[in-house]
mmCIF file of C-alpha atoms in Angstrom:
data_model
loop_
_atom_site.group_PDB
_atom_site.id
_atom_site.type_symbol
_atom_site.label_atom_id
_atom_site.label_comp_id
_atom_site.label_asym_id
_atom_site.label_seq_id
_atom_site.Cartn_x
_atom_site.Cartn_y
_atom_site.Cartn_z
ATOM 1 C CA LEU U 13 0.000 0.000 0.000
ATOM 2 C CA ASN U 14 2.934 2.328 0.508
ATOM 3 C CA SER U 15 3.247 2.744 -3.242
ATOM 4 C CA LEU U 16 -0.220 4.237 -3.278
ATOM 5 C CA SER U 17 0.455 6.822 -0.609
ATOM 6 C CA PHE U 18 2.275 9.686 -2.263
ATOM 7 C CA ASP U 19 1.662 13.374 -2.703
ATOM 8 C CA LEU U 20 -0.238 14.152 -5.900
ATOM 9 C CA SER U 21 -0.766 17.830 -5.193
ATOM 10 C CA TYR U 22 1.568 18.964 -7.954
ATOM 11 C CA ILE U 23 -0.623 17.424 -10.660
ATOM 12 C CA THR U 24 -4.086 17.827 -9.178
ATOM 13 C CA GLU U 25 -6.616 20.520 -8.604
ATOM 14 C CA MET U 26 -9.331 20.320 -5.980
ATOM 15 C CA ASP U 27 -12.777 20.137 -7.546
ATOM 16 C CA LYS U 28 -15.403 22.028 -5.599
ATOM 17 C CA SER U 29 -18.803 20.404 -5.219
ATOM 18 C CA PRO U 30 -20.272 20.762 -8.719
ATOM 19 C CA PRO U 31 -23.903 20.912 -9.772
ATOM 20 C CA PRO U 32 -25.615 17.611 -10.688
ATOM 21 C CA SER U 33 -24.097 15.769 -13.634
ATOM 22 C CA SER U 34 -24.795 17.425 -16.996
ATOM 23 C CA SER U 35 -23.892 14.556 -19.315
ATOM 24 C CA LYS U 36 -27.324 14.015 -20.906
ATOM 25 C CA LYS U 37 -26.224 14.474 -24.529
ATOM 26 C CA GLY U 38 -23.129 12.324 -24.106
ATOM 27 C CA VAL U 39 -25.030 9.596 -22.268
ATOM 28 C CA SER U 40 -27.693 9.540 -25.007
ATOM 29 C CA LEU U 41 -25.054 9.093 -27.709
ATOM 30 C CA SER U 42 -23.286 6.485 -25.594
ATOM 31 C CA ARG U 43 -26.496 4.467 -25.205
ATOM 32 C CA LEU U 44 -27.015 4.699 -28.938
ATOM 33 C CA LEU U 45 -23.473 3.485 -29.636
ATOM 34 C CA SER U 46 -23.764 0.598 -27.159
ATOM 35 C CA PHE U 47 -27.051 -0.415 -28.785
ATOM 36 C CA LEU U 48 -25.597 -0.293 -32.308
ATOM 37 C CA ASP U 49 -22.670 -2.437 -31.139
ATOM 38 C CA LEU U 50 -25.144 -5.229 -30.366
ATOM 39 C CA PHE U 51 -25.627 -5.697 -34.126
ATOM 40 C CA LYS U 52 -21.925 -6.620 -34.535
ATOM 41 C CA SER U 53 -22.244 -5.047 -37.962
ATOM 42 C CA PHE U 54 -18.539 -4.702 -38.726
ATOM 43 C CA GLU U 55 -17.969 -8.422 -38.205
ATOM 44 C CA LYS U 56 -21.014 -9.378 -40.257
ATOM 45 C CA ALA U 57 -20.317 -6.868 -43.020
ATOM 46 C CA LYS U 58 -17.062 -8.634 -43.898
ATOM 47 C CA GLU U 59 -19.111 -11.511 -45.310
ATOM 48 C CA ASN U 60 -22.625 -10.124 -45.726
ATOM 49 C CA ALA U 61 -22.488 -6.333 -46.091
ATOM 50 C CA ASP U 62 -25.848 -6.160 -47.906
ATOM 51 C CA SER U 63 -27.711 -8.514 -45.562
ATOM 52 C CA THR U 64 -30.181 -7.046 -43.089
ATOM 53 C CA GLY U 65 -28.527 -5.916 -39.860
ATOM 54 C CA SER U 66 -30.138 -7.597 -36.861
ATOM 55 C CA PHE U 67 -29.663 -9.367 -33.548
ATOM 56 C CA SER U 68 -31.698 -11.762 -31.416
ATOM 57 C CA VAL U 69 -32.441 -10.707 -27.835
ATOM 58 C CA LYS U 70 -32.324 -14.307 -26.578
ATOM 59 C CA ASP U 71 -28.751 -14.655 -27.845
ATOM 60 C CA LEU U 72 -27.489 -11.683 -25.829
ATOM 61 C CA GLY U 73 -25.456 -12.230 -22.693
ATOM 62 C CA PHE U 74 -26.781 -11.215 -19.283
ATOM 63 C CA LEU U 75 -25.411 -7.677 -19.241
ATOM 64 C CA ALA U 76 -26.244 -6.958 -22.886
ATOM 65 C CA LYS U 77 -29.794 -8.228 -22.428
ATOM 66 C CA GLU U 78 -30.288 -6.210 -19.248
ATOM 67 C CA PHE U 79 -28.933 -3.067 -20.918
ATOM 68 C CA TYR U 80 -31.131 -3.462 -24.002
ATOM 69 C CA THR U 81 -34.275 -4.380 -22.056
ATOM 70 C CA GLU U 82 -34.018 -1.541 -19.541
ATOM 71 C CA ALA U 83 -32.824 1.113 -21.996
ATOM 72 C CA LYS U 84 -35.037 0.123 -24.945
ATOM 73 C CA GLU U 85 -37.534 2.939 -24.490
ATOM 74 C CA ASP U 86 -34.788 5.566 -24.338
ATOM 75 C CA ILE U 87 -32.903 4.015 -27.252
ATOM 76 C CA THR U 88 -36.041 4.018 -29.414
ATOM 77 C CA THR U 89 -36.453 7.749 -28.847
ATOM 78 C CA ILE U 90 -32.762 8.558 -29.311
ATOM 79 C CA ALA U 91 -32.551 6.525 -32.550
ATOM 80 C CA LYS U 92 -35.450 8.496 -34.024
ATOM 81 C CA GLU U 93 -34.029 11.848 -32.970
ATOM 82 C CA GLU U 94 -30.351 11.280 -33.822
ATOM 83 C CA LEU U 95 -30.461 8.794 -36.704
ATOM 84 C CA LYS U 96 -33.972 9.130 -38.132
ATOM 85 C CA VAL U 97 -34.435 5.365 -37.910
ATOM 86 C CA GLU U 98 -37.000 3.183 -36.186
ATOM 87 C CA LEU U 99 -36.163 0.318 -33.854
ATOM 88 C CA ARG U 100 -38.353 -2.657 -34.656
ATOM 89 C CA GLU U 101 -38.513 -5.799 -32.520
ATOM 90 C CA GLU U 102 -40.609 -8.764 -33.587
ATOM 91 C CA LYS U 103 -40.523 -12.043 -31.641
ATOM 92 C CA GLY U 104 -37.251 -11.025 -30.027
ATOM 93 C CA HIS U 105 -35.596 -10.180 -33.328
ATOM 94 C CA VAL U 106 -34.326 -6.564 -33.571
ATOM 95 C CA GLU U 107 -33.850 -4.597 -36.798
ATOM 96 C CA LEU U 108 -33.579 -0.947 -37.818
ATOM 97 C CA ILE U 109 -35.999 0.618 -40.287
ATOM 98 C CA GLY U 110 -34.950 3.582 -42.378
ATOM 99 C CA GLU U 111 -36.441 5.811 -45.048
ATOM 100 C CA GLY U 112 -39.132 4.174 -47.178
ATOM 101 C CA ASN U 113 -39.737 1.546 -44.498
ATOM 102 C CA LYS U 114 -36.590 -0.275 -45.647
ATOM 103 C CA LYS U 115 -34.573 -2.511 -43.334
ATOM 104 C CA LEU U 116 -31.005 -1.314 -42.804
ATOM 105 C CA THR U 117 -28.173 -3.546 -43.957
ATOM 106 C CA ASN U 118 -25.036 -4.417 -42.027
ATOM 107 C CA ALA U 119 -23.126 -1.868 -44.108
ATOM 108 C CA GLN U 120 -25.667 0.846 -43.278
ATOM 109 C CA VAL U 121 -25.502 0.021 -39.566
ATOM 110 C CA CYS U 122 -21.703 0.384 -39.811
ATOM 111 C CA LYS U 123 -22.235 3.909 -41.133
ATOM 112 C CA LEU U 124 -24.494 4.710 -38.178
ATOM 113 C CA VAL U 125 -21.783 3.507 -35.799
ATOM 114 C CA GLU U 126 -19.181 5.702 -37.465
ATOM 115 C CA GLY U 127 -21.512 8.698 -37.386
ATOM 116 C CA THR U 128 -22.240 8.214 -33.689
ATOM 117 C CA GLU U 129 -18.530 7.887 -32.907
ATOM 118 C CA ALA U 130 -17.912 11.159 -34.748
ATOM 119 C CA GLN U 131 -20.620 12.919 -32.708
ATOM 120 C CA LEU U 132 -18.987 11.684 -29.498
ATOM 121 C CA ASP U 133 -15.607 13.117 -30.471
ATOM 122 C CA LYS U 134 -15.907 16.561 -28.981
ATOM 123 C CA ALA U 135 -15.382 18.142 -25.591
ATOM 124 C CA GLY U 136 -18.258 19.071 -23.321
ATOM 125 C CA LEU U 137 -20.475 16.009 -23.802
ATOM 126 C CA PHE U 138 -19.608 14.426 -20.456
ATOM 127 C CA ASP U 139 -19.444 16.068 -17.049
ATOM 128 C CA TYR U 140 -16.443 14.171 -15.721
ATOM 129 C CA ASP U 141 -16.050 16.355 -12.624
ATOM 130 C CA GLY U 142 -19.696 16.318 -11.558
ATOM 131 C CA THR U 143 -19.960 12.590 -12.204
ATOM 132 C CA MET U 144 -16.877 11.815 -10.126
ATOM 133 C CA GLN U 145 -18.290 13.768 -7.211
ATOM 134 C CA MET U 146 -21.622 11.943 -7.362
ATOM 135 C CA VAL U 147 -20.009 8.506 -7.705
ATOM 136 C CA LEU U 148 -17.827 9.338 -4.699
ATOM 137 C CA GLU U 149 -20.895 10.300 -2.669
ATOM 138 C CA GLY U 150 -22.626 7.049 -3.637
ATOM 139 C CA CYS U 151 -19.569 5.014 -2.663
ATOM 140 C CA ARG U 152 -19.370 6.794 0.679
ATOM 141 C CA ARG U 153 -22.983 5.925 1.493
ATOM 142 C CA LYS U 154 -22.640 2.275 0.488
ATOM 143 C CA LEU U 155 -19.268 1.760 2.163
ATOM 144 C CA GLU U 156 -20.546 3.304 5.381
ATOM 145 C CA GLU U 157 -23.231 0.628 5.377
ATOM 146 C CA LEU U 158 -20.817 -2.180 4.469
ATOM 147 C CA LEU U 159 -18.019 -1.241 6.881
ATOM 148 C CA GLN U 160 -19.897 -0.470 10.093
ATOM 149 C CA GLY U 161 -18.135 -2.398 12.849
ATOM 150 C CA SER U 162 -15.066 -3.074 10.705
ATOM 151 C CA ILE U 163 -13.312 0.322 10.757
ATOM 152 C CA LYS U 164 -13.424 2.857 13.593
ATOM 153 C CA ASP U 165 -15.255 6.133 12.891
ATOM 154 C CA ILE U 166 -15.984 4.962 9.353
ATOM 155 C CA SER U 167 -18.717 7.563 8.765
ATOM 156 C CA LYS U 168 -16.353 10.414 9.597
ATOM 157 C CA VAL U 169 -13.298 9.205 7.693
ATOM 158 C CA LEU U 170 -15.259 8.403 4.529
ATOM 159 C CA GLN U 171 -16.328 12.043 4.373
ATOM 160 C CA GLU U 172 -12.658 13.040 4.230
ATOM 161 C CA ILE U 173 -12.141 11.273 0.901
ATOM 162 C CA LYS U 174 -12.071 13.644 -2.045
ATOM 163 C CA VAL U 175 -11.619 13.603 -5.821
ATOM 164 C CA ASN U 176 -9.205 15.746 -7.831
ATOM 165 C CA SER U 177 -8.838 16.134 -11.579
ATOM 166 C CA ILE U 178 -5.303 15.724 -12.882
ATOM 167 C CA GLN U 179 -3.828 18.879 -14.329
ATOM 168 C CA GLY U 180 -1.768 18.569 -17.498
ATOM 169 C CA SER U 181 1.889 19.520 -17.212
ATOM 170 C CA GLY U 182 2.230 20.390 -20.892
ATOM 171 C CA ALA U 183 5.156 17.974 -21.260
ATOM 172 C CA ASP U 184 4.755 15.181 -23.814
ATOM 173 C CA PHE U 185 6.581 12.616 -21.676
ATOM 174 C CA MET U 186 4.079 13.202 -18.843
ATOM 175 C CA VAL U 187 0.983 12.306 -20.872
ATOM 176 C CA GLN U 188 1.220 8.615 -19.956
ATOM 177 C CA TYR U 189 1.129 9.539 -16.255
ATOM 178 C CA GLU U 190 -1.780 11.958 -16.593
ATOM 179 C CA VAL U 191 -4.411 9.593 -18.027
ATOM 180 C CA GLY U 192 -4.828 7.129 -15.173
ATOM 181 C CA PHE U 193 -6.839 6.902 -11.973
ATOM 182 C CA MET U 194 -4.722 7.021 -8.804
ATOM 183 C CA ALA U 195 -5.435 6.674 -5.105
ATOM 184 C CA SER U 196 -3.417 8.332 -2.372
ATOM 185 C CA SER U 197 -4.185 6.769 1.001
ATOM 186 C CA ALA U 198 -2.190 9.463 2.787
ATOM 187 C CA GLU U 199 -4.083 12.302 1.096
ATOM 188 C CA LYS U 200 -7.400 10.369 1.007
ATOM 189 C CA THR U 201 -7.647 11.439 -2.610
ATOM 190 C CA ILE U 202 -8.678 9.840 -5.888
ATOM 191 C CA SER U 203 -7.121 11.587 -8.873
ATOM 192 C CA TYR U 204 -8.645 11.158 -12.318
ATOM 193 C CA PRO U 205 -8.252 12.447 -15.888
ATOM 194 C CA ASN U 206 -10.787 14.970 -17.146
ATOM 195 C CA ILE U 207 -9.780 14.700 -20.788
ATOM 196 C CA ASP U 208 -11.783 17.790 -21.719
ATOM 197 C CA LYS U 209 -9.250 19.734 -19.642
ATOM 198 C CA LEU U 210 -6.230 17.676 -20.655
ATOM 199 C CA GLY U 211 -6.584 17.842 -24.434
ATOM 200 C CA GLU U 212 -6.204 15.910 -27.682
ATOM 201 C CA ALA U 213 -2.787 14.380 -26.921
ATOM 202 C CA HIS U 214 -4.255 12.584 -23.921
ATOM 203 C CA VAL U 215 -7.276 11.347 -25.888
ATOM 204 C CA LYS U 216 -4.990 9.939 -28.587
ATOM 205 C CA PHE U 217 -2.677 8.311 -26.047
ATOM 206 C CA ILE U 218 -5.563 6.497 -24.365
ATOM 207 C CA MET U 219 -6.994 5.407 -27.714
ATOM 208 C CA GLU U 220 -3.672 4.069 -28.978
ATOM 209 C CA ASN U 221 -2.538 2.398 -25.753
ATOM 210 C CA TYR U 222 -5.621 1.430 -23.744
ATOM 211 C CA GLN U 223 -8.566 1.291 -26.132
ATOM 212 C CA LEU U 224 -9.738 -2.281 -26.667
ATOM 213 C CA GLY U 225 -12.117 -3.357 -29.401
ATOM 214 C CA ARG U 226 -12.975 -0.805 -32.050
ATOM 215 C CA LYS U 227 -10.791 2.317 -31.807
ATOM 216 C CA SER U 228 -12.022 5.883 -32.260
ATOM 217 C CA GLN U 229 -11.575 9.109 -30.332
ATOM 218 C CA GLY U 230 -15.324 9.327 -29.757
ATOM 219 C CA ARG U 231 -15.261 5.938 -28.050
ATOM 220 C CA THR U 232 -12.243 7.000 -26.014
ATOM 221 C CA ARG U 233 -14.039 10.042 -24.616
ATOM 222 C CA ARG U 234 -17.016 7.829 -23.756
ATOM 223 C CA ASP U 235 -14.875 5.109 -22.203
ATOM 224 C CA VAL U 236 -13.070 7.570 -19.923
ATOM 225 C CA PHE U 237 -16.522 8.618 -18.722
ATOM 226 C CA PHE U 238 -17.223 4.933 -17.950
ATOM 227 C CA TRP U 239 -13.963 4.822 -15.977
ATOM 228 C CA CYS U 240 -15.431 7.414 -13.610
ATOM 229 C CA PHE U 241 -17.716 4.632 -12.415
ATOM 230 C CA ASP U 242 -15.789 1.346 -12.375
ATOM 231 C CA ARG U 243 -12.314 2.695 -11.580
ATOM 232 C CA THR U 244 -13.545 4.927 -8.785
ATOM 233 C CA CYS U 245 -15.024 1.856 -7.085
ATOM 234 C CA HIS U 246 -11.596 0.210 -7.298
ATOM 235 C CA GLU U 247 -9.571 3.216 -6.135
ATOM 236 C CA ILE U 248 -11.769 4.073 -3.179
ATOM 237 C CA THR U 249 -11.182 0.569 -1.837
ATOM 238 C CA HIS U 250 -7.440 1.313 -1.863
ATOM 239 C CA ILE U 251 -8.097 4.343 0.319
ATOM 240 C CA VAL U 252 -10.181 2.229 2.715
ATOM 241 C CA GLN U 253 -7.207 -0.155 2.959
ATOM 242 C CA GLY U 254 -5.209 2.797 4.240
ATOM 243 C CA LEU U 255 -7.953 3.709 6.708
ATOM 244 C CA ALA U 256 -7.811 0.135 8.012
ATOM 245 C CA GLU U 257 -4.010 0.458 8.343
ATOM 246 C CA GLN U 258 -3.470 -2.603 6.185
ATOM 247 C CA LYS U 259 0.082 -3.323 5.008
ATOM 248 C CA ASP U 260 1.053 -5.194 1.854
ATOM 249 C CA LYS U 261 4.681 -6.338 1.941
ATOM 250 C CA ASN U 262 4.668 -7.417 -1.699
ATOM 251 C CA ALA U 263 6.811 -5.095 -3.841
ATOM 252 C CA TYR U 264 3.964 -4.728 -6.345
ATOM 253 C CA SER U 265 1.132 -4.549 -3.769
ATOM 254 C CA MET U 266 -0.642 -7.444 -5.474
ATOM 255 C CA SER U 267 -2.639 -8.339 -2.368
ATOM 256 C CA ALA U 268 -3.901 -4.751 -2.229
ATOM 257 C CA GLU U 269 -4.730 -4.904 -5.946
ATOM 258 C CA HIS U 270 -6.605 -8.171 -5.428
ATOM 259 C CA ASP U 271 -8.664 -6.720 -2.595
ATOM 260 C CA ALA U 272 -9.485 -3.503 -4.464
ATOM 261 C CA SER U 273 -10.610 -5.513 -7.480
ATOM 262 C CA ILE U 274 -12.689 -8.313 -6.035
ATOM 263 C CA GLY U 275 -15.692 -6.168 -5.097
ATOM 264 C CA ALA U 276 -15.287 -3.235 -7.507
ATOM 265 C CA TYR U 277 -17.936 -4.095 -10.113
ATOM 266 C CA SER U 278 -20.333 -5.291 -7.419
ATOM 267 C CA LEU U 279 -19.918 -1.971 -5.595
ATOM 268 C CA LEU U 280 -20.665 -0.170 -8.851
ATOM 269 C CA TRP U 281 -23.847 -2.187 -9.275
ATOM 270 C CA ALA U 282 -24.863 -1.476 -5.672
ATOM 271 C CA ILE U 283 -24.472 2.301 -5.935
ATOM 272 C CA SER U 284 -26.452 2.285 -9.189
ATOM 273 C CA LYS U 285 -29.497 1.412 -7.049
ATOM 274 C CA ASP U 286 -29.020 4.497 -4.850
ATOM 275 C CA PRO U 287 -32.122 6.721 -5.319
ATOM 276 C CA LYS U 288 -29.936 9.802 -4.895
ATOM 277 C CA LEU U 289 -27.917 8.869 -7.994
ATOM 278 C CA LYS U 290 -30.733 8.647 -10.533
ATOM 279 C CA ALA U 291 -29.238 11.623 -12.371
ATOM 280 C CA ILE U 292 -26.203 9.549 -13.383
ATOM 281 C CA PHE U 293 -27.805 6.103 -13.581
ATOM 282 C CA PRO U 294 -30.635 6.128 -16.149
ATOM 283 C CA PRO U 295 -32.309 2.728 -16.768
ATOM 284 C CA GLY U 296 -29.795 0.139 -17.928
ATOM 285 C CA PHE U 297 -26.758 2.403 -17.546
ATOM 286 C CA ALA U 298 -24.913 0.283 -14.956
ATOM 287 C CA SER U 299 -25.315 -2.717 -17.272
ATOM 288 C CA GLU U 300 -24.044 -0.632 -20.185
ATOM 289 C CA VAL U 301 -20.884 0.390 -18.326
ATOM 290 C CA LEU U 302 -20.207 -3.156 -17.169
ATOM 291 C CA LEU U 303 -20.978 -4.575 -20.617
ATOM 292 C CA LYS U 304 -18.097 -2.585 -22.091
ATOM 293 C CA THR U 305 -15.797 -3.052 -19.102
ATOM 294 C CA VAL U 306 -16.269 -6.810 -18.869
ATOM 295 C CA ALA U 307 -15.852 -7.167 -22.644
ATOM 296 C CA ASP U 308 -12.473 -5.447 -22.316
ATOM 297 C CA ASP U 309 -11.527 -7.727 -19.410
ATOM 298 C CA LEU U 310 -12.390 -10.835 -21.407
ATOM 299 C CA GLN U 311 -10.532 -9.587 -24.469
ATOM 300 C CA SER U 312 -7.424 -8.947 -22.364
ATOM 301 C CA SER U 313 -7.527 -12.286 -20.559
ATOM 302 C CA SER U 314 -8.174 -14.196 -23.796
ATOM 303 C CA LYS U 315 -4.544 -13.443 -24.707
ATOM 304 C CA TRP U 316 -3.127 -15.185 -21.633
ATOM 305 C CA ASP U 317 -1.074 -18.308 -22.175
ATOM 306 C CA GLU U 318 -1.352 -21.367 -19.936
ATOM 307 C CA LYS U 319 1.360 -20.139 -17.568
ATOM 308 C CA VAL U 320 -0.286 -16.755 -17.028
ATOM 309 C CA GLU U 321 -3.693 -18.398 -16.549
ATOM 310 C CA LYS U 322 -2.177 -20.595 -13.823
ATOM 311 C CA GLU U 323 -0.630 -17.537 -12.123
ATOM 312 C CA TYR U 324 -4.025 -15.841 -12.113
ATOM 313 C CA THR U 325 -5.737 -18.876 -10.615
ATOM 314 C CA THR U 326 -3.115 -19.190 -7.886
ATOM 315 C CA TRP U 327 -3.392 -15.483 -7.059
ATOM 316 C CA VAL U 328 -7.183 -15.657 -6.831
ATOM 317 C CA ASP U 329 -7.343 -18.930 -4.890
ATOM 318 C CA SER U 330 -4.894 -17.537 -2.309
ATOM 319 C CA PHE U 331 -7.050 -14.418 -1.842
ATOM 320 C CA GLY U 332 -4.241 -12.339 -3.319
ATOM 321 C CA CYS U 333 -1.529 -13.637 -0.977
ATOM 322 C CA GLU U 334 0.432 -15.564 -3.618
ATOM 323 C CA ALA U 335 1.502 -12.907 -6.088
ATOM 324 C CA PRO U 336 2.067 -13.560 -9.784
ATOM 325 C CA SER U 337 5.651 -13.620 -11.057
ATOM 326 C CA ASN U 338 7.686 -10.414 -11.075
ATOM 327 C CA LYS U 339 7.554 -10.494 -14.873
ATOM 328 C CA THR U 340 3.757 -10.428 -14.786
ATOM 329 C CA CYS U 341 3.612 -7.756 -12.083
ATOM 330 C CA GLU U 342 5.994 -5.507 -13.998
ATOM 331 C CA ASP U 343 3.797 -5.670 -17.096
ATOM 332 C CA ASN U 344 1.215 -2.984 -16.309
ATOM 333 C CA VAL U 345 -1.193 -4.124 -19.005
ATOM 334 C CA LEU U 346 -1.036 -7.750 -17.882
ATOM 335 C CA ALA U 347 -1.328 -6.923 -14.180
ATOM 336 C CA SER U 348 -4.306 -4.680 -14.939
ATOM 337 C CA SER U 349 -5.939 -7.521 -16.853
ATOM 338 C CA PHE U 350 -5.678 -9.668 -13.706
ATOM 339 C CA CYS U 351 -7.541 -6.993 -11.747
ATOM 340 C CA GLY U 352 -10.266 -6.577 -14.350
ATOM 341 C CA ARG U 353 -10.822 -10.301 -14.760
ATOM 342 C CA LEU U 354 -11.078 -10.691 -10.976
ATOM 343 C CA SER U 355 -13.692 -7.914 -10.779
ATOM 344 C CA SER U 356 -15.675 -9.751 -13.475
ATOM 345 C CA ASP U 357 -15.297 -13.226 -11.979
ATOM 346 C CA TYR U 358 -16.628 -12.120 -8.593
ATOM 347 C CA PHE U 359 -19.314 -9.714 -9.783
ATOM 348 C CA THR U 360 -22.564 -10.128 -7.866
ATOM 349 C CA LYS U 361 -25.829 -8.195 -7.735
ATOM 350 C CA ASP U 362 -26.651 -9.700 -4.334
ATOM 351 C CA ASP U 363 -26.253 -7.209 -1.475
ATOM 352 C CA LYS U 364 -25.613 -10.009 1.021
ATOM 353 C CA GLU U 365 -22.796 -11.390 -1.089
ATOM 354 C CA LEU U 366 -21.309 -7.900 -1.450
ATOM 355 C CA ALA U 367 -21.457 -7.463 2.335
ATOM 356 C CA LYS U 368 -19.655 -10.787 2.723
ATOM 357 C CA ILE U 369 -16.884 -9.667 0.372
ATOM 358 C CA PHE U 370 -16.252 -6.445 2.288
ATOM 359 C CA SER U 371 -16.460 -8.222 5.638
ATOM 360 C CA LEU U 372 -13.729 -10.626 4.524
ATOM 361 C CA LEU U 373 -11.666 -7.699 3.257
ATOM 362 C CA PHE U 374 -11.846 -5.545 6.390
ATOM 363 C CA LYS U 375 -13.387 -7.293 9.426
ATOM 364 C CA ASP U 376 -10.591 -7.814 11.994
ATOM 365 C CA ARG U 377 -8.028 -7.410 9.217
ATOM 366 C CA THR U 378 -5.448 -4.736 9.993
ATOM 367 C CA GLY U 379 -1.686 -4.626 9.756
ATOM 368 C CA ASP U 380 -0.008 -7.367 7.702
ATOM 369 C CA VAL U 381 -2.648 -8.677 5.285
ATOM 370 C CA TYR U 382 -0.684 -11.915 4.906
ATOM 371 C CA ALA U 383 -1.029 -12.745 8.605
ATOM 372 C CA LYS U 384 -4.667 -13.838 8.426
ATOM 373 C CA LYS U 385 -5.816 -16.499 5.998
ATOM 374 C CA VAL U 386 -9.017 -15.519 4.203
ATOM 375 C CA SER U 387 -11.374 -18.022 2.601
ATOM 376 C CA GLY U 388 -15.062 -18.605 2.045
ATOM 377 C CA LEU U 389 -15.735 -16.899 -1.284
ATOM 378 C CA ARG U 390 -16.796 -18.607 -4.457
ATOM 379 C CA ARG U 391 -16.834 -17.313 -7.989
ATOM 380 C CA TYR U 392 -20.279 -16.217 -9.032
ATOM 381 C CA SER U 393 -22.143 -16.945 -12.227
ATOM 382 C CA PRO U 394 -20.405 -15.261 -15.188
ATOM 383 C CA CYS U 395 -21.882 -11.828 -15.938
ATOM 384 C CA TRP U 396 -21.025 -11.867 -19.636
#
């Protein structure tokens, strides 16, 4: 944990409490893009460009189905307003209807995707600062509930946690350090990139180095907005580790990374049910964020060889106490893929299961985290 406790004041700026999130336009375009991605039109167009673009609801995975079902009403309206097309579902089969009542082809759906990406590629569509503040407030409320009896004065110390947007230095070599989420236990601060403030170089760096799946700057801006949700839930757990005075003797803090990851997506799901956060969680939005995030996790872990897969299993089965090899830990992309896959593998919508996770993480667990053996968790049903 010591590696997480450093002074970030030289690159951050305190964000005052902002007004409620003003990301309506960006969120609408994001929902449209996530919906269009369900058609998998670019894959299908390689063989059947002129065939009707469509998908079957019953063939969607859990998160995709939940997103589509809950957001369908909004998507129908947005598609008419932004694309001038009609969503038509008959017996669970979804198609798009354009001018002259004609069904859109895979090639035409591809064009809609590209157009939506282009609309997303501009500053001002997402309120990164306001969203971070509201996600923080939701995490505080949920963690207060989960950690009562585990950490002294938890209500008070959670209120001391703050969020800061990273300020660009103007130096090209610093860009790679200015696009990530960071937790400082000492400062009780989560620092994050507001790419509207940082600029085009940062957008391009994220797209070229971190963007998985289809690459475009519009998607990058949207995905950084998604990070405000899932990565905040990871980073705030690191700060709680500091509040609990936990110590990780591993040089790469892989026990701390395990613990911050195992409940992150479940915490995100839990705060999405907070009535006070309706402004940032329209119907189906939590599923939409996780749909993209989990897809990235699966894409990353699909590249693991047998040795890396075994390291991951050992790390997970030991509750983070048997770290992967130094080679794996020193590969930031690979180590991050371990964290994401773990968040996916242990995702649960069940509040009781979430409470169990955080009890195992923090109940009577201070000091050396390797001193107390932790067991009793099982992997939940896959959420993809």
